[in-house]
Coordinates of C-alpha atoms in Angstrom, one line a residue:
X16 CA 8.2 -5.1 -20.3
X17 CA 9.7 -1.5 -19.3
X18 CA 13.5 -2.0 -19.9
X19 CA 16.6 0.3 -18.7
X20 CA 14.6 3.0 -17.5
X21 CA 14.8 5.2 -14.4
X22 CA 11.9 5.0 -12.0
X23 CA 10.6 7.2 -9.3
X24 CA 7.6 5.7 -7.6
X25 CA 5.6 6.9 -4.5
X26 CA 4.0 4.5 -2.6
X27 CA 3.8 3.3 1.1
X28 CA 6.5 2.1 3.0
X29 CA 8.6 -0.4 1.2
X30 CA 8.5 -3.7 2.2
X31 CA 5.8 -3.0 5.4
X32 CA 3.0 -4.6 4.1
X33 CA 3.5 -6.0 0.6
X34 CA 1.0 -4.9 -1.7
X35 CA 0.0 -4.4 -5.3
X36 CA 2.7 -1.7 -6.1
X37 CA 5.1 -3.4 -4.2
X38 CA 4.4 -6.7 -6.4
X39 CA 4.7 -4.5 -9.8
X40 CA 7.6 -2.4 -8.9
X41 CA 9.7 -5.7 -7.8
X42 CA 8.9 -7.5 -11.3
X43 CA 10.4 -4.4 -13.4
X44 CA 13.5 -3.8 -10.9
X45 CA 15.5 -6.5 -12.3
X46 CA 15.6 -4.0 -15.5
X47 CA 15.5 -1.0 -14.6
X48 CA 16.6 1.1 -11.5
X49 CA 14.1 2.8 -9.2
X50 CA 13.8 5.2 -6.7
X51 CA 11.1 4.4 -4.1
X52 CA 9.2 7.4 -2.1
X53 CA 7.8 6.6 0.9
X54 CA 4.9 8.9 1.4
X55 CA 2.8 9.7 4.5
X56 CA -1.2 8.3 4.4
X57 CA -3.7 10.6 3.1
X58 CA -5.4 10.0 6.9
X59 CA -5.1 12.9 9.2
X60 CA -3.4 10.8 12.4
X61 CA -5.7 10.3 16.0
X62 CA -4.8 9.7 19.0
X63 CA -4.8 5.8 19.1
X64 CA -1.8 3.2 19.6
X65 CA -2.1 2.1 16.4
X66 CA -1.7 6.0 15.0
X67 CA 1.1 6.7 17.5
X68 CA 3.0 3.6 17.0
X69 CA 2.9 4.7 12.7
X70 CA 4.0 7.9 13.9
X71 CA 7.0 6.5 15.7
X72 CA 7.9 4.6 12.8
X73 CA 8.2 7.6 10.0
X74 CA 9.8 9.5 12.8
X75 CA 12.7 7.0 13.2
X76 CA 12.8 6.4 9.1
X77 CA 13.1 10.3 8.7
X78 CA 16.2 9.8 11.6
X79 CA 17.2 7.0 10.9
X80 CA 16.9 6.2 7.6
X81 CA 20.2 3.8 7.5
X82 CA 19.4 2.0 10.0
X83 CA 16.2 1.1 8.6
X84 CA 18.3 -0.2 5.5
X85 CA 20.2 -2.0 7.4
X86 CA 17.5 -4.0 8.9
X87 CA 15.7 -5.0 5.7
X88 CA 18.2 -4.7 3.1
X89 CA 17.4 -3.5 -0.1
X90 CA 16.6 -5.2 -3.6
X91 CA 19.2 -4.9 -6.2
X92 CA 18.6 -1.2 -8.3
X93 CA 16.2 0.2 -5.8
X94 CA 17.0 3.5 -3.3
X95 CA 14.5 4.4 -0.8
X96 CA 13.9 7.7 0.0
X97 CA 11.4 9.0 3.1
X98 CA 10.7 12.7 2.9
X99 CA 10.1 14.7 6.1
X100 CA 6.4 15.1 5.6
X101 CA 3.0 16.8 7.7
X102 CA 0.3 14.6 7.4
X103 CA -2.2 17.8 7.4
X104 CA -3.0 18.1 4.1
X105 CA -6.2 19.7 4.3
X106 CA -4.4 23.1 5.0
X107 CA -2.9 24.6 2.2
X108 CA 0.3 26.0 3.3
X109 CA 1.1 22.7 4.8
X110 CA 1.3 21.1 1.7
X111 CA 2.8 23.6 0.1
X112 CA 5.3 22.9 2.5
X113 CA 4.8 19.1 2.0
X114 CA 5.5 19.8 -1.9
X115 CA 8.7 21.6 -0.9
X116 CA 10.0 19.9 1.2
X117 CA 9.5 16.5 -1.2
X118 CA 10.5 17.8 -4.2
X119 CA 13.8 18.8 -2.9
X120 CA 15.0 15.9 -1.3
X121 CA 13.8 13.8 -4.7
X122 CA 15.6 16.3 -7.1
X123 CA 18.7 15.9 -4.6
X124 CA 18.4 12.5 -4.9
X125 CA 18.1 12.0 -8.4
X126 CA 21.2 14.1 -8.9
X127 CA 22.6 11.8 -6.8
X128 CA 21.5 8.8 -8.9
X129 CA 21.8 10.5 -12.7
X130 CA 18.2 10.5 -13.5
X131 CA 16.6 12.7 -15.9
X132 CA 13.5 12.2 -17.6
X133 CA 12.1 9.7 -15.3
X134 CA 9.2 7.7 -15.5
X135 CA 7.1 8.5 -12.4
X136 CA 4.5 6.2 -11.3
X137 CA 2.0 6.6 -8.2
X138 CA -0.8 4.7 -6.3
X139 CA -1.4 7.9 -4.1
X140 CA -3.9 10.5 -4.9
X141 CA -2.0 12.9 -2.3
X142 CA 1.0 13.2 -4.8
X143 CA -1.1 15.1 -7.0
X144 CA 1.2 17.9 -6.0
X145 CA 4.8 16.3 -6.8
X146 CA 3.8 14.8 -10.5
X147 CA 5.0 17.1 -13.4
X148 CA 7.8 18.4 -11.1
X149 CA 11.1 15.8 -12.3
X150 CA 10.5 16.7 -15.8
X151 CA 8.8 13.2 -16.4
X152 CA 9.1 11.6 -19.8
X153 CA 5.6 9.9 -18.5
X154 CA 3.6 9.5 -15.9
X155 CA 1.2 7.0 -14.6
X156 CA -1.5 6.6 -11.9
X157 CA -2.1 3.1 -10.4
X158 CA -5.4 3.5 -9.4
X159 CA -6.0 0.5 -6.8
X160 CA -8.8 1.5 -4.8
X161 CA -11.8 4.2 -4.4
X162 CA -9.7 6.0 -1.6
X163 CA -12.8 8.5 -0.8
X164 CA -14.4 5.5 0.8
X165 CA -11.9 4.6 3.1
X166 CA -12.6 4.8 6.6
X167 CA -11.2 8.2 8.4
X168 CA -10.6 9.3 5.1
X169 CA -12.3 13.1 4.2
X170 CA -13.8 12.5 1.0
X171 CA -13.9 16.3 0.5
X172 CA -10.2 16.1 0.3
X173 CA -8.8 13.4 -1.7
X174 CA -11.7 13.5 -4.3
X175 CA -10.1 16.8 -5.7
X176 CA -6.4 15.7 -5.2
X177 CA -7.3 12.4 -7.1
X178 CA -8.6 15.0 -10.2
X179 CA -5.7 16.9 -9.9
X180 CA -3.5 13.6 -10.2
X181 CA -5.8 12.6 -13.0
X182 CA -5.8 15.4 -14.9
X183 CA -1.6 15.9 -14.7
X184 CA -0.3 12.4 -15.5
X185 CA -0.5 10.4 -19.4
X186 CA -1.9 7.3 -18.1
X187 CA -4.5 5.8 -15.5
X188 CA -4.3 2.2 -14.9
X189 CA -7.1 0.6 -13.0
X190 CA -7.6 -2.6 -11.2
X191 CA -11.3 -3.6 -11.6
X192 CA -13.8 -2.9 -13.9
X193 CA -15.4 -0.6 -11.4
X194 CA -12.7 1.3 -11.1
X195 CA -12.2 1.4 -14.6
X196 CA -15.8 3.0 -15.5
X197 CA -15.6 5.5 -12.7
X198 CA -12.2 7.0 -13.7
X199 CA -12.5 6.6 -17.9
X200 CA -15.2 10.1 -17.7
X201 CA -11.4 11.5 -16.3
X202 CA -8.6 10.9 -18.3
X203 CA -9.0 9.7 -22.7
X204 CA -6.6 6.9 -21.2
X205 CA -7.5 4.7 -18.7
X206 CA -6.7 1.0 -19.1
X207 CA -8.0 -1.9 -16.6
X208 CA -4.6 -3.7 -15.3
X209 CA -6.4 -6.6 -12.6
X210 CA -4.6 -8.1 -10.0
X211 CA -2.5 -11.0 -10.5
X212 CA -1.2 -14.1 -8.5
X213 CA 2.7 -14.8 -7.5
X214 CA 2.4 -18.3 -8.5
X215 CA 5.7 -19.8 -7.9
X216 CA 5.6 -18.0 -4.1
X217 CA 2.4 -19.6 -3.5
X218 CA 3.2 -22.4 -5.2
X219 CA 3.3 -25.2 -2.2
X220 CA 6.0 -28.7 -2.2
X221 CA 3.6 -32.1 -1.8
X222 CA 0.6 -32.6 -1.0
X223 CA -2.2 -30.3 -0.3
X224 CA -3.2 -30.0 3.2
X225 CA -7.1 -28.7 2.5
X226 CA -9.3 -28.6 5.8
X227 CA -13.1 -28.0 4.8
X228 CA -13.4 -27.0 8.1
X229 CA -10.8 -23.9 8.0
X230 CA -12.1 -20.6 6.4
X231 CA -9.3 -18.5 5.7
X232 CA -8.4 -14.3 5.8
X233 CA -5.3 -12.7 5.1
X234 CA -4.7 -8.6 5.2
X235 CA -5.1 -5.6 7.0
X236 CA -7.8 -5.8 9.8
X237 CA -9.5 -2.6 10.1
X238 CA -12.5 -0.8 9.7
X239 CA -13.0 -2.4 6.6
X240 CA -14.2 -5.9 8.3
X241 CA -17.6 -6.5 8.8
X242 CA -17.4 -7.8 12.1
X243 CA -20.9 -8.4 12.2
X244 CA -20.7 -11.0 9.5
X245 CA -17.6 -12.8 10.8
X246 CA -19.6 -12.9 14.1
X247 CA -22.6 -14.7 12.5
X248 CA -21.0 -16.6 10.2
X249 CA -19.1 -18.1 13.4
X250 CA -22.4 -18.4 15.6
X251 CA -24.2 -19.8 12.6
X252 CA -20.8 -22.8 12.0
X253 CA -19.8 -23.6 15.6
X254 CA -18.0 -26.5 14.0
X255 CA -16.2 -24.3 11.4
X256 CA -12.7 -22.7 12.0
X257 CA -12.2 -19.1 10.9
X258 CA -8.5 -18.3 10.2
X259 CA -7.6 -14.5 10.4
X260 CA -3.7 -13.2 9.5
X261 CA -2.7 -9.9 9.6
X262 CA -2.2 -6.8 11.4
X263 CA -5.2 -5.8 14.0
X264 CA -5.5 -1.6 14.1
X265 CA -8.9 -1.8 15.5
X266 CA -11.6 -3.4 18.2
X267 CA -12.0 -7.0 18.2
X268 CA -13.0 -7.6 21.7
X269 CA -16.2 -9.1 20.8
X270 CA -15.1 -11.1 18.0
X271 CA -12.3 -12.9 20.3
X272 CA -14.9 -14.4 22.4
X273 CA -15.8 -16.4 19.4
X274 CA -13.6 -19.6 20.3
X275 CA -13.5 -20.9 16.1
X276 CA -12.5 -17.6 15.4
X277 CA -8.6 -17.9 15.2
X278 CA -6.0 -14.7 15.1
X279 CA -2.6 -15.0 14.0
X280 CA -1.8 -11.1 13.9
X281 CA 1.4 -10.4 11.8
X282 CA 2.6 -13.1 9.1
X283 CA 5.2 -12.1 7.0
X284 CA 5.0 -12.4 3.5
X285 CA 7.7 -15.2 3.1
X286 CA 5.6 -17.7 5.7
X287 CA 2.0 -16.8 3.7
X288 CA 2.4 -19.5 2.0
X289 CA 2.8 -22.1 4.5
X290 CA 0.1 -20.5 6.7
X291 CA -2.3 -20.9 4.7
X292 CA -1.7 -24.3 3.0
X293 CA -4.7 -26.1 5.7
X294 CA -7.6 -24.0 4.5
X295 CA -9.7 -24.6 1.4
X296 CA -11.8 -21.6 1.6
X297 CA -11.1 -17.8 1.6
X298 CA -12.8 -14.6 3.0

């Protein structure tokens, strides 16, 4: 266990949809204190609600970052920080700019907090260009996903940012064993680190309330669904349930005719738990 350390770690937006770095970061924050960097997504924003409503969102965090803190307080040992950023990376003076303009408010910051000789640690292959600039005692890429295959994603893009991260930091941790052989060619030390389970949150009081007939989903809903599936699994078991939680960011009109298919949109991660406690089989 990492003990009495100082941490800068750039992820997503703390606390907006709780995932793997999240999880990790909040396990070592009893012990050591951290300074979390929201970054922008390596997507180049369209013009869609969903795009314009995440662009509202940084705008008001770069504005108004109290406000924000005041909303959803903060763990103990943990500052957030959200750098003005242009999410145009594919031009280069833009994120030279982008580099500036990070770097500076993070040095000012960790001045502010006494860090020196930080351990940096980043999910994000789009921070290639910050790592190495805080005078790191170590760094460390989490490597949770193959990002050139994400949808809207230019593959052309992050492929060579994710080499450049690769190449600058001391350690790659991995989260499957596919991930793991794809990225060991890169750097002498990559280690496989698989995702884990928060028992005691899921952990659920009495008895279990199983349903064969409820099929359960829970995540982001995006490009990433095979609608087509979800559609003929539901044609195919008019007599099964299909449960999906979580955010919706893109075209389900044809899936919501399907009456056993079941949307719940937005759970927070406190009421997962209970939510979920009727289904015996995930998607």
């Amino acid at each position: 266990m990492i003990k009495d350390r100082q941490l800068i770690v750039f992820g997503e937006d703390f606390d907006r949809h709780p995932h793997c770095l999240e999880h990790l970061v909040r396990r070592l924050l009893p012990y050591n204190r951290v300074l979390w960097v929201e970054t922008i997504g390596m997507r180049s924003p369209k013009f869609s609600f969903y795009d314009l409503r995440r662009v509202t969102e940084k705008l008001k965090s770069w504005w108004s970052p109290k406000k924000k803190d005041l909303a959803r307080p903060l763990p103990d040992n943990l500052t957030r920080l959200s750098p003005f950023m242009i999410p145009y990376n594919q031009f280069g003076i833009i994120r030279q700019l982008n580099k500036y303009l990070v770097v500076k408010k993070v040095k000012r910051a960790m001045q502010t907090l006494g860090f020196k000789e930080p351990l940096v640690l980043t999910s994000i292959p789009s921070t290639c260009d910050f790592v190495g600039e805080f005078n790191d005692s170590f760094s460390v890429y989490y490597c949770v996903d193959e990002f050139s295959l994400w949808p809207g994603i230019n593959p052309k893009i992050v492929g060579p940012m994710e080499k450049k991260l690769i190449s600058k930091v001391d350690l790659v941790l991995t989260t499957s064993t596919a991930l793991l052989e794809d990225k060991n060619d890169l750097h002498p030390r990559t280690e496989l680190l698989t995702h884990g389970v928060d028992v005691e949150h899921f952990r659920l009081t009495g008895e279990s309330k199983g349903n064969r007939k409820k099929v359960g989903f829970f995540g982001l809903i995006d490009e990433r669904l095979d609608q087509q599936i979800l559609w003929g699994l539901s044609k195919r078991f008019p007599g099964v349930e299909f449960h999906m939680i979580g955010e919706v960011v893109v075209d389900i009109s044809g899936l919501k005719q399907q009456r056993n298919i079941i949307w719940y949109g937005k759970v927070a991660y406190a009421d997962l738990p209970k939510a979920i406690q009727d289904f015996s089989v995930f998607i």
